Amino acid sequence: MHDSPFLADELFGRVLDEYPDIKTLKKLHAKIFFDQHLHQNPSLGIKLMRAYAANGEIRITRHIFDGIPVKNVVFFNVMIRSYVNNYRYDDGLLVFKTMSSYGFIPDNYTYPCVLKACSASQNLWVGLQIHAAVVKIGLDLNLFVGNGLVSMYGKCDKLLEARQVLDEMPRRDVVSWNSMVAGYAQNARFDDALEICREMELLRQRPDVGTMASLLPAITNTSSYNVSYIKRIFDNLVKKSLVSWNVMITVFVSNSMPGEAVDLFLQMEDCEIEPDAVTIASILPACGDLSALLLGRRLHRYVDMKKFRPNLLLENAILDMYAKCGCLEEASEVFNSMKFQDVVSWTSLISAYGRNGQGSEAVALFAKMQDLGMSPDSVAFVSVLSACSHGGLLDEGKYYFKLMTDKYQIVPRLEHYSCMVDLLGRAGRVHDAYNFVKEMPIEPNERVWGALLSACRVYSNMEIGLVAADKLFQMAPQQAGYYVLLSNIYAKAERWQEVTRVRSIMKSRGIKKTPGVSNVELNHKIYTFLAGDRSHPKSKELYEELDVLVGKMKELGYVPETDSALHDVEEEDKECHLAVHSEKLAIVFAILNSEPGTTIRITKNLRVCGDCHTAAKLISKISEREIVVRDTHRFHHFTNGICSCGDYW
């Protein structure tokens, strides 16, 4: 080795450039240390520092740095970068500050790295000092320094300054634009972030995977136009990375487009892109929204196969998926298998039991959570109050509302008040619910009045129903559901003239009733049905089977509930109108296309009507199937002619 020092230099240097594993690295280090020539080679010292930093051994990196007797600016740059790449931003800034005491001037490699530390630690004060320093020596015109300044100002919420730097840069690359996009996105200025993307395109700078990732922090309830625009960016990517797929899936899920999210995930699989934990955590909520249990179970198996657990975020997503699919047993198994459960885990399970009509079990879970020393938060109380409401547990609901305010000092929000109004209303205490609304210390919102109006429909309280409806028409004049509820109250009272007046108002204002939509999953594919849907290739067979089922139902005593149907048509036409509701079509489709005995799972975008509820009970008995329907209010488990809700929904 001593006879050919230059060959040794080259050999060791080449191995270190490949960043060997820590065991190999330490062996090389020992050989270099004991060879005096190599030990004094600054090039090998720098490569050792980089290799140790790449392995996360920042302490050894610093030890080598301190042991170098004669340093130059490169050593300082490598040490700063080593700290920054290992998330020790303050230590990196400290090394930067000591450079001047050694007589070294930072260069165009130093400043971008230090600015990255300022961005990550949101250290605006040091960032401002660096900006002033680079302007003095003209380095602000350097592309990488400029990019660092844009990012630093964006991360420190100084968006005007970030934009000014971007505008003054003589040359910009995709990183420059992405840094500005990220600055707007991280400050929830989504429209501005998209405007930057459009500017990029006008200047013939193609948005890339980094652009997609930069948009991620602001992806919440964007307009359909913006979703389309982001999808266009995604479609135009020359090469789609896993990050870009994850971002696009998140866009769809965050904007209540679960069907599109699932379709995209299946496309991703077809492209042989392997999902990671982020992908799975992103797509599972869509599976829950669609009751896509088969896909959800497959993803659960994939998580176990890849050993992604323990991962609290991912495990909570799996738990919530099973809960939304009405699979209490599987949700409980996931919960019990978790090494650690947080308030989100407990809340998901409590909510699941409540929405599935097992209010007593939900209350018991809530009590157990407290016994284990975990303090319920505001959302947890919404779950337990909702569970009490669905289960008709009036006294328990009152107790927990008082416990929330007295013991935990949580100020009730509109969601809690809405739960209490719903609780009282469902229990038939409509006047008490109305008095509760009048005594609220904050202004009731649409959900509160909506809960009261629903109670008035169930218990035919026209007097209070008119008050609630009037408030709702002021708050949401275009919301068809409230007009329909009022119309149904009149219809139950056979006040047909008022029914006609309400429907005339709807017509004059251009308000149309939200069409019923039901989803059912078969063989990992989601099928969607609308009321009166005849778009399916086998719709003839579907309607023939439905007619047969209706005949069998009538033999069991079924009488269509036409009270709330349009009164100005013949009784036979009312029956036809009810017969083609979307959930009936979805159920029949599942019966025709699945094995006998298979559980049928339906999700509906509206509350199940009384007629469909009765029909589903009878169909479950005739077909000897369990039918699980999730509507906007709760789950209904229909088995052998009985519903889990006990006809209380």
XYZ file of C-alpha atoms in Angstrom, residues 50-640:
591
model
C -19.781 12.468 2.959
C -19.977 8.674 3.313
C -20.605 8.820 7.072
C -23.211 11.571 6.628
C -24.977 9.456 3.983
C -25.189 6.666 6.587
C -26.627 9.058 9.184
C -23.461 8.925 11.299
C -23.262 12.674 11.777
C -21.282 12.405 15.040
C -18.398 10.611 13.285
C -18.635 13.095 10.394
C -18.096 15.923 12.859
C -15.232 14.041 14.533
C -13.408 13.776 11.184
C -14.091 17.457 10.456
C -12.650 18.533 13.807
C -9.586 16.298 13.288
C -8.567 17.868 9.969
C -5.647 20.188 10.849
C -5.750 22.273 7.679
C -9.268 22.970 6.411
C -10.541 24.782 3.345
C -13.999 26.069 2.361
C -14.958 22.669 0.920
C -14.698 21.026 4.367
C -17.075 23.621 5.807
C -19.511 23.174 2.910
C -19.513 19.383 3.365
C -20.017 19.690 7.136
C -22.892 22.145 6.714
C -24.516 19.920 4.071
C -24.048 16.851 6.290
C -25.944 18.537 9.120
C -28.693 19.865 6.832
C -29.228 16.521 5.067
C -29.596 14.885 8.485
C -32.168 17.486 9.650
C -29.811 19.174 12.134
C -30.390 22.641 10.778
C -29.276 24.671 13.795
C -25.956 22.794 13.893
C -25.466 23.521 10.190
C -26.109 27.222 10.753
C -23.651 27.209 13.660
C -20.870 25.801 11.433
C -21.704 28.492 8.862
C -21.299 31.208 11.502
C -17.833 29.892 12.504
C -16.472 30.024 8.943
C -15.460 33.678 9.195
C -13.424 33.038 12.359
C -11.288 30.628 10.307
C -10.905 33.225 7.577
C -13.103 31.504 4.968
C -15.596 33.289 2.732
C -18.798 31.382 1.874
C -19.165 30.602 -1.832
C -21.917 29.694 -4.281
C -22.038 26.158 -2.789
C -22.303 27.371 0.812
C -25.248 29.743 0.470
C -27.839 27.387 -1.143
C -27.203 24.819 1.599
C -27.451 27.398 4.399
C -30.640 28.802 2.858
C -32.059 25.274 2.869
C -31.371 25.157 6.627
C -33.116 28.522 7.046
C -36.112 27.264 5.054
C -36.461 24.033 7.014
C -36.081 25.739 10.404
C -38.024 28.862 9.280
C -35.115 31.004 10.435
C -36.023 34.262 8.719
C -33.456 36.332 10.630
C -30.437 34.401 9.302
C -32.118 34.192 5.891
C -32.357 37.999 5.716
C -28.683 38.318 6.631
C -27.728 35.869 3.897
C -29.850 37.740 1.354
C -28.049 40.976 2.176
C -24.647 39.237 1.954
C -25.258 37.628 -1.450
C -26.562 40.887 -2.932
C -23.297 42.610 -1.958
C -21.176 40.083 -3.864
C -23.610 39.538 -6.756
C -24.418 35.924 -5.869
C -28.146 36.706 -5.730
C -28.033 36.317 -9.528
C -26.837 32.721 -9.136
C -29.618 30.255 -10.043
C -29.139 27.990 -7.009
C -28.829 30.877 -4.541
C -31.948 32.477 -6.051
C -33.858 29.204 -5.712
C -32.765 28.991 -2.082
C -34.013 32.533 -1.403
C -37.411 31.850 -3.009
C -37.813 28.698 -0.919
C -36.640 30.402 2.294
C -39.055 33.323 1.964
C -41.909 31.001 1.022
C -41.321 28.741 4.035
C -41.133 31.807 6.309
C -44.532 33.098 5.062
C -42.941 36.038 3.215
C -44.639 35.433 -0.110
C -44.271 38.954 -1.519
C -40.516 38.782 -0.979
C -40.398 35.277 -2.481
C -42.238 36.468 -5.578
C -39.969 39.515 -5.894
C -36.859 37.307 -5.825
C -38.406 35.007 -8.435
C -39.274 37.934 -10.719
C -35.750 39.391 -10.463
C -33.928 36.139 -11.226
C -32.162 36.408 -14.621
C -32.592 32.657 -15.160
C -35.206 30.324 -13.699
C -35.544 26.563 -13.828
C -38.361 24.241 -12.756
C -37.019 24.256 -9.175
C -37.436 28.067 -9.044
C -41.090 27.810 -10.023
C -41.739 24.801 -7.774
C -40.317 26.688 -4.786
C -42.827 29.470 -5.414
C -45.658 26.959 -5.892
C -44.708 25.326 -2.577
C -44.646 28.701 -0.813
C -48.212 29.481 -1.877
C -49.419 25.930 -1.218
C -47.960 25.804 2.302
C -49.803 29.019 3.085
C -53.117 27.639 1.777
C -53.131 29.990 -1.236
C -54.087 27.278 -3.679
C -55.338 29.527 -6.488
C -52.067 31.479 -6.449
C -50.127 28.204 -6.522
C -52.042 27.098 -9.612
C -51.516 30.500 -11.219
C -47.759 29.949 -10.919
C -48.202 26.603 -12.695
C -50.007 28.400 -15.529
C -47.214 30.988 -15.753
C -44.713 28.148 -16.032
C -46.603 26.727 -18.989
C -46.868 30.125 -20.704
C -43.078 30.425 -20.439
C -42.758 26.891 -21.841
C -41.531 25.472 -18.550
C -43.222 22.108 -18.162
C -44.559 21.350 -14.625
C -42.917 18.196 -13.309
C -43.199 15.676 -10.490
C -41.781 18.275 -8.108
C -44.605 20.645 -9.071
C -47.154 17.985 -8.174
C -45.461 17.391 -4.815
C -45.306 21.147 -4.146
C -49.088 21.430 -4.603
C -49.809 18.753 -1.997
C -50.058 20.945 1.176
C -52.934 22.969 -0.276
C -55.030 20.185 -1.786
C -58.376 20.616 -0.021
C -61.792 21.117 -1.604
C -60.639 22.800 -4.785
C -63.072 23.687 -7.546
C -63.803 21.153 -10.263
C -61.930 23.420 -12.672
C -58.783 23.242 -10.546
C -59.042 19.472 -10.157
C -59.243 19.213 -13.943
C -56.206 21.455 -14.298
C -54.131 19.395 -11.836
C -55.220 16.241 -13.672
C -53.982 17.804 -16.915
C -50.589 18.511 -15.317
C -50.506 14.892 -14.177
C -51.492 13.519 -17.597
C -48.815 15.642 -19.313
C -45.964 14.416 -17.137
C -43.360 12.734 -19.319
C -42.512 10.337 -16.526
C -44.910 9.728 -13.665
C -43.176 8.947 -10.382
C -44.814 7.402 -7.344
C -45.012 10.890 -5.804
C -47.094 12.214 -8.713
C -49.504 9.254 -8.497
C -49.830 9.824 -4.731
C -50.539 13.529 -5.218
C -53.216 12.910 -7.847
C -54.913 10.262 -5.687
C -54.888 12.729 -2.770
C -56.418 15.437 -4.987
C -59.340 13.155 -5.838
C -59.864 11.928 -2.263
C -59.661 15.456 -0.814
C -62.274 16.664 -3.276
C -64.856 13.947 -2.594
C -64.070 12.019 -5.780
C -63.456 8.529 -4.352
C -64.446 6.716 -7.539
C -61.857 8.619 -9.560
C -59.251 7.974 -6.840
C -59.848 4.211 -6.955
C -59.783 4.170 -10.784
C -56.459 6.025 -10.734
C -55.018 3.628 -8.162
C -55.960 0.661 -10.360
C -54.321 2.414 -13.351
C -51.200 2.861 -11.250
C -51.136 -0.857 -10.533
C -51.585 -1.593 -14.253
C -48.478 0.554 -14.863
C -46.634 -1.700 -12.383
C -45.902 1.199 -10.016
C -45.512 -0.292 -6.542
C -47.498 1.658 -3.908
C -45.844 2.790 -0.686
C -47.316 3.508 2.743
C -48.333 7.029 1.622
C -50.261 5.612 -1.357
C -52.138 3.145 0.832
C -52.961 5.759 3.485
C -54.237 8.045 0.686
C -56.453 5.501 -1.119
C -57.981 3.763 1.930
C -60.400 6.663 2.687
C -61.741 6.324 -0.868
C -62.313 2.596 -0.279
C -64.258 3.490 2.849
C -66.342 6.146 1.069
C -67.318 3.639 -1.637
C -67.611 0.634 0.689
C -65.022 -0.985 -1.579
C -64.323 -3.675 0.994
C -62.657 -6.176 -1.367
C -60.064 -3.615 -2.423
C -59.683 -2.408 1.172
C -58.981 -5.944 2.403
C -56.438 -6.450 -0.386
C -54.646 -3.258 0.640
C -54.663 -4.438 4.266
C -52.975 -7.697 3.200
C -50.441 -5.700 1.188
C -49.602 -3.570 4.264
C -48.962 -6.725 6.297
C -46.919 -8.331 3.516
C -44.712 -5.234 3.157
C -44.396 -4.916 6.952
C -45.478 -1.256 6.857
C -46.782 -1.585 10.415
C -46.455 -0.212 13.014
C -47.482 3.049 11.378
C -50.153 4.941 13.302
C -51.383 7.022 10.342
C -51.686 3.950 8.135
C -53.280 1.778 10.829
C -55.858 4.482 11.574
C -56.651 4.601 7.849
C -57.197 0.810 7.764
C -59.361 0.995 10.880
C -61.424 3.845 9.425
C -61.853 1.963 6.127
C -63.344 -1.071 7.894
C -65.492 1.220 10.032
C -66.880 3.000 6.950
C -67.607 -0.373 5.332
C -69.646 -1.392 8.374
C -67.212 -4.185 9.317
C -67.131 -3.781 13.084
C -65.403 -7.079 13.763
C -62.519 -6.344 11.420
C -62.254 -2.743 12.632
C -61.989 -4.030 16.212
C -59.329 -6.565 15.217
C -57.190 -3.836 13.657
C -57.692 -1.626 16.718
C -56.712 -4.405 19.145
C -53.632 -5.343 17.086
C -52.209 -1.806 17.179
C -49.207 -1.325 19.455
C -50.393 2.184 20.204
C -53.788 3.809 19.812
C -54.311 7.564 19.851
C -57.520 9.568 20.251
C -58.123 9.278 16.482
C -58.086 5.459 16.749
C -60.557 5.439 19.636
C -62.793 8.012 17.944
C -62.953 5.990 14.700
C -64.032 2.860 16.559
C -66.561 4.698 18.765
C -68.036 6.353 15.672
C -68.202 2.992 13.877
C -70.191 1.362 16.678
C -72.476 4.382 16.911
C -73.270 4.536 13.198
C -73.936 0.803 13.145
C -76.631 1.132 15.794
C -74.588 -0.236 18.704
C -74.795 2.842 20.898
C -74.276 1.000 24.198
C -71.025 -0.530 22.911
C -69.882 2.903 21.695
C -70.553 4.409 25.117
C -68.661 1.529 26.785
C -65.666 2.161 24.499
C -65.721 5.851 25.350
C -65.699 5.025 29.061
C -62.816 2.569 28.565
C -60.806 5.233 26.754
C -61.206 7.510 29.767
C -60.329 4.715 32.194
C -57.028 4.240 30.340
C -56.174 7.860 31.055
C -56.740 9.185 27.548
C -58.509 12.552 27.424
C -61.210 12.707 24.753
C -61.034 15.715 22.466
C -63.792 17.711 20.822
C -64.132 15.249 17.916
C -64.361 12.248 20.274
C -67.319 13.888 22.014
C -69.042 14.406 18.646
C -68.679 10.642 18.053
C -70.116 9.572 21.410
C -72.974 12.102 21.247
C -73.804 10.919 17.728
C -73.711 7.293 18.955
C -76.178 8.167 21.717
C -78.416 9.818 19.138
C -78.405 6.813 16.771
C -78.997 4.443 19.682
C -81.774 6.445 21.323
C -79.662 6.866 24.495
C -81.152 10.159 25.644
C -79.927 10.162 29.262
C -76.412 9.077 28.278
C -76.231 11.801 25.636
C -77.204 14.469 28.154
C -74.604 13.117 30.593
C -71.761 13.256 28.072
C -72.675 16.753 26.916
C -72.450 17.931 30.540
C -69.215 15.953 31.097
C -67.640 17.627 28.078
C -68.329 21.130 29.355
C -67.909 20.598 33.104
C -64.999 18.162 33.453
C -63.034 18.654 30.237
C -63.801 22.366 29.826
C -64.466 21.904 26.109
C -66.547 24.727 24.656
C -69.339 23.120 22.598
C -69.143 23.700 18.868
C -71.993 23.635 16.382
C -71.364 19.920 15.774
C -72.072 19.153 19.443
C -75.226 21.258 19.451
C -76.364 19.556 16.247
C -75.888 16.139 17.911
C -77.971 17.213 20.910
C -80.787 18.532 18.725
C -80.701 15.281 16.756
C -80.680 13.263 20.005
C -83.726 15.057 21.407
C -85.531 15.061 18.058
C -85.037 11.355 17.366
C -86.339 10.582 20.862
C -89.579 12.399 20.009
C -88.760 15.397 22.210
C -89.272 17.865 19.358
C -90.364 20.764 21.601
C -87.352 20.201 23.878
C -85.106 20.170 20.806
C -86.601 23.471 19.610
C -86.145 25.061 23.040
C -82.548 23.808 23.070
C -81.950 25.547 19.729
C -83.455 28.799 21.004
C -81.197 28.728 24.087
C -77.951 28.080 22.188
C -75.261 30.688 23.007
C -74.117 30.710 19.365
C -76.102 31.183 16.192
C -77.545 27.821 14.977
C -76.282 26.761 11.572
C -77.750 24.742 8.738
C -76.958 21.381 10.369
C -78.743 22.327 13.598
C -81.913 23.475 11.865
C -81.672 20.503 9.491
C -81.637 18.062 12.424
C -84.705 19.775 13.857
C -86.548 19.682 10.519
C -85.789 15.963 10.160
C -87.289 15.321 13.597
C -90.371 17.302 12.607
C -90.796 15.089 9.541
C -90.545 11.881 11.571
C -92.987 13.081 14.237
C -95.237 15.138 11.922
C -94.688 18.396 13.833
C -95.778 20.930 11.256
C -95.651 23.980 13.537
C -91.948 23.712 14.428
C -91.158 22.222 11.025
C -92.295 25.424 9.321
C -90.032 27.497 11.593
C -87.037 25.258 10.880
C -87.775 25.199 7.142
C -88.027 28.998 7.015
C -84.600 29.318 8.656
C -83.110 26.772 6.256
C -84.572 28.468 3.175
C -82.839 31.677 4.291
C -79.506 29.921 4.905
C -79.494 27.555 1.929
C -82.141 28.699 -0.566
C -80.878 26.298 -3.259
C -80.664 23.162 -1.086
C -83.343 20.856 -2.473
C -83.342 18.450 0.493
C -84.985 20.920 2.846
C -87.845 21.636 0.427
C -88.365 17.897 0.056
C -88.460 17.425 3.852
C -91.076 20.160 4.215
C -93.034 18.695 1.310
C -92.978 15.302 3.031
C -94.266 16.819 6.289
C -97.214 18.270 4.371
C -97.733 15.007 2.479
C -97.913 12.948 5.698
C -100.596 15.364 6.883
C -102.337 15.063 3.473
C -101.979 18.815 2.950
C -101.643 18.355 -0.802
C -102.180 22.007 -1.649
C -99.116 22.940 0.407
C -97.141 20.088 -1.198
C -97.961 21.560 -4.598
C -96.950 25.042 -3.427
C -93.564 23.838 -2.135
C -92.844 21.977 -5.369
C -93.924 25.034 -7.392
C -91.459 27.179 -5.444
C -88.736 24.638 -6.200
C -89.606 24.735 -9.886
C -89.728 28.540 -10.069
C -86.314 28.801 -8.370
C -84.803 26.143 -10.599
C -84.177 23.822 -7.649
C -83.993 20.150 -8.519
C -84.043 17.276 -6.083
C -80.632 15.653 -5.708
C -80.796 12.369 -7.625
C -80.300 9.221 -5.577
C -77.010 7.475 -6.335
C -75.996 4.068 -4.969
C -72.657 2.258 -5.299
C -71.978 -1.458 -4.991
C -68.633 -3.261 -5.276
C -68.268 -6.527 -7.195
C -64.951 -8.174 -8.107
C -62.933 -5.085 -7.105
C -64.988 -2.858 -9.401
C -67.436 -0.160 -8.296
C -70.831 -0.061 -10.048
C -72.977 3.060 -9.742
C -76.770 3.252 -10.120
C -79.083 6.252 -10.325
C -82.803 6.232 -9.664
C -84.540 4.840 -12.759
C -81.160 3.950 -14.257
C -81.362 2.023 -17.555
C -77.806 2.649 -18.740
C -76.492 -0.756 -17.691
C -76.158 -3.288 -20.563
C -78.226 -5.817 -18.605
C -80.880 -3.360 -17.394
C -83.678 -5.451 -18.940
C -82.651 -8.470 -16.888
C -82.250 -6.209 -13.854
C -85.799 -4.820 -14.040
C -87.287 -8.236 -14.688
C -85.660 -9.580 -11.526
C -86.841 -6.498 -9.603
C -90.426 -7.154 -10.720
C -90.139 -10.759 -9.492
C -88.795 -9.567 -6.135
C -91.567 -6.990 -5.723
C -94.120 -9.745 -6.368
C -92.546 -11.936 -3.665
C -92.409 -8.956 -1.296
C -96.131 -8.323 -1.774
C -96.812 -11.950 -0.911
C -95.100 -11.206 2.432
C -97.338 -8.209 3.000
C -95.337 -5.441 1.340
C -97.332 -2.307 0.606
C -95.399 0.527 -1.099
C -95.171 3.627 1.122
C -96.566 6.191 -1.286
C -97.375 8.865 1.306
C -94.363 10.980 0.393
C -94.405 10.284 -3.338
C -95.785 12.806 -5.798
C -99.499 13.120 -5.047
C -100.565 14.245 -8.493
C -99.947 10.882 -10.183
C -101.856 7.634 -10.064
C -101.166 5.191 -7.222
C -99.678 2.671 -9.662
C -97.228 5.303 -10.973
C -96.175 6.123 -7.415
C -95.279 2.468 -6.906
C -93.220 2.485 -10.104
C -91.431 5.647 -8.963
C -90.496 4.004 -5.647
C -89.535 0.698 -7.289
C -86.677 2.220 -9.265
C -84.858 3.936 -6.384
C -81.114 3.492 -6.821
C -80.506 1.242 -3.800
C -83.122 -1.268 -5.013
C -81.400 -1.446 -8.395
C -77.958 -1.867 -6.773
C -79.236 -4.644 -4.505
C -80.830 -6.555 -7.376
C -77.671 -6.150 -9.469
C -75.594 -7.622 -6.624
C -78.007 -10.533 -6.181
C -77.770 -11.377 -9.893
C -73.967 -11.115 -10.048
C -72.648 -12.614 -6.817
C -72.628 -16.023 -5.171
C -75.630 -16.974 -2.960
C -75.035 -16.005 0.653
C -72.551 -13.240 -0.192
C -73.046 -10.059 1.840
C -74.246 -7.129 -0.271
C -72.811 -3.693 0.594
C -74.401 -0.518 -0.728
C -73.510 3.152 -0.196
C -76.075 5.845 -0.938
C -75.654 9.612 -1.233
C -79.045 10.341 0.398
C -80.957 9.131 3.425
C -82.707 5.802 2.786
C -86.441 6.384 2.319
C -89.014 4.466 4.343
C -90.140 2.399 1.376
C -86.612 1.272 0.468
C -85.943 0.472 4.129
C -88.992 -1.806 4.230
C -88.088 -3.333 0.873
C -84.488 -4.070 1.934
C -85.729 -5.894 5.043
C -87.975 -8.121 2.947
C -85.350 -8.702 0.221
C -82.844 -9.822 2.874
C -85.354 -12.457 3.958
C -86.313 -13.567 0.445
C -82.713 -13.758 -0.850
C -81.270 -15.085 2.429
C -78.591 -12.403 2.220
C -77.203 -9.850 4.635
C -77.603 -6.437 3.020
C -75.561 -3.554 4.440
C -76.645 -0.078 3.354
C -74.755 3.044 4.378
C -76.659 6.254 3.823
C -75.784 9.807 4.868
C -77.011 9.165 8.426
C -75.919 5.675 9.443
C -75.517 1.977 8.602
C -78.419 -0.411 8.136
C -77.636 -4.126 8.476
C -80.618 -6.034 7.013
C -80.753 -9.721 7.979
C -83.692 -12.134 7.718
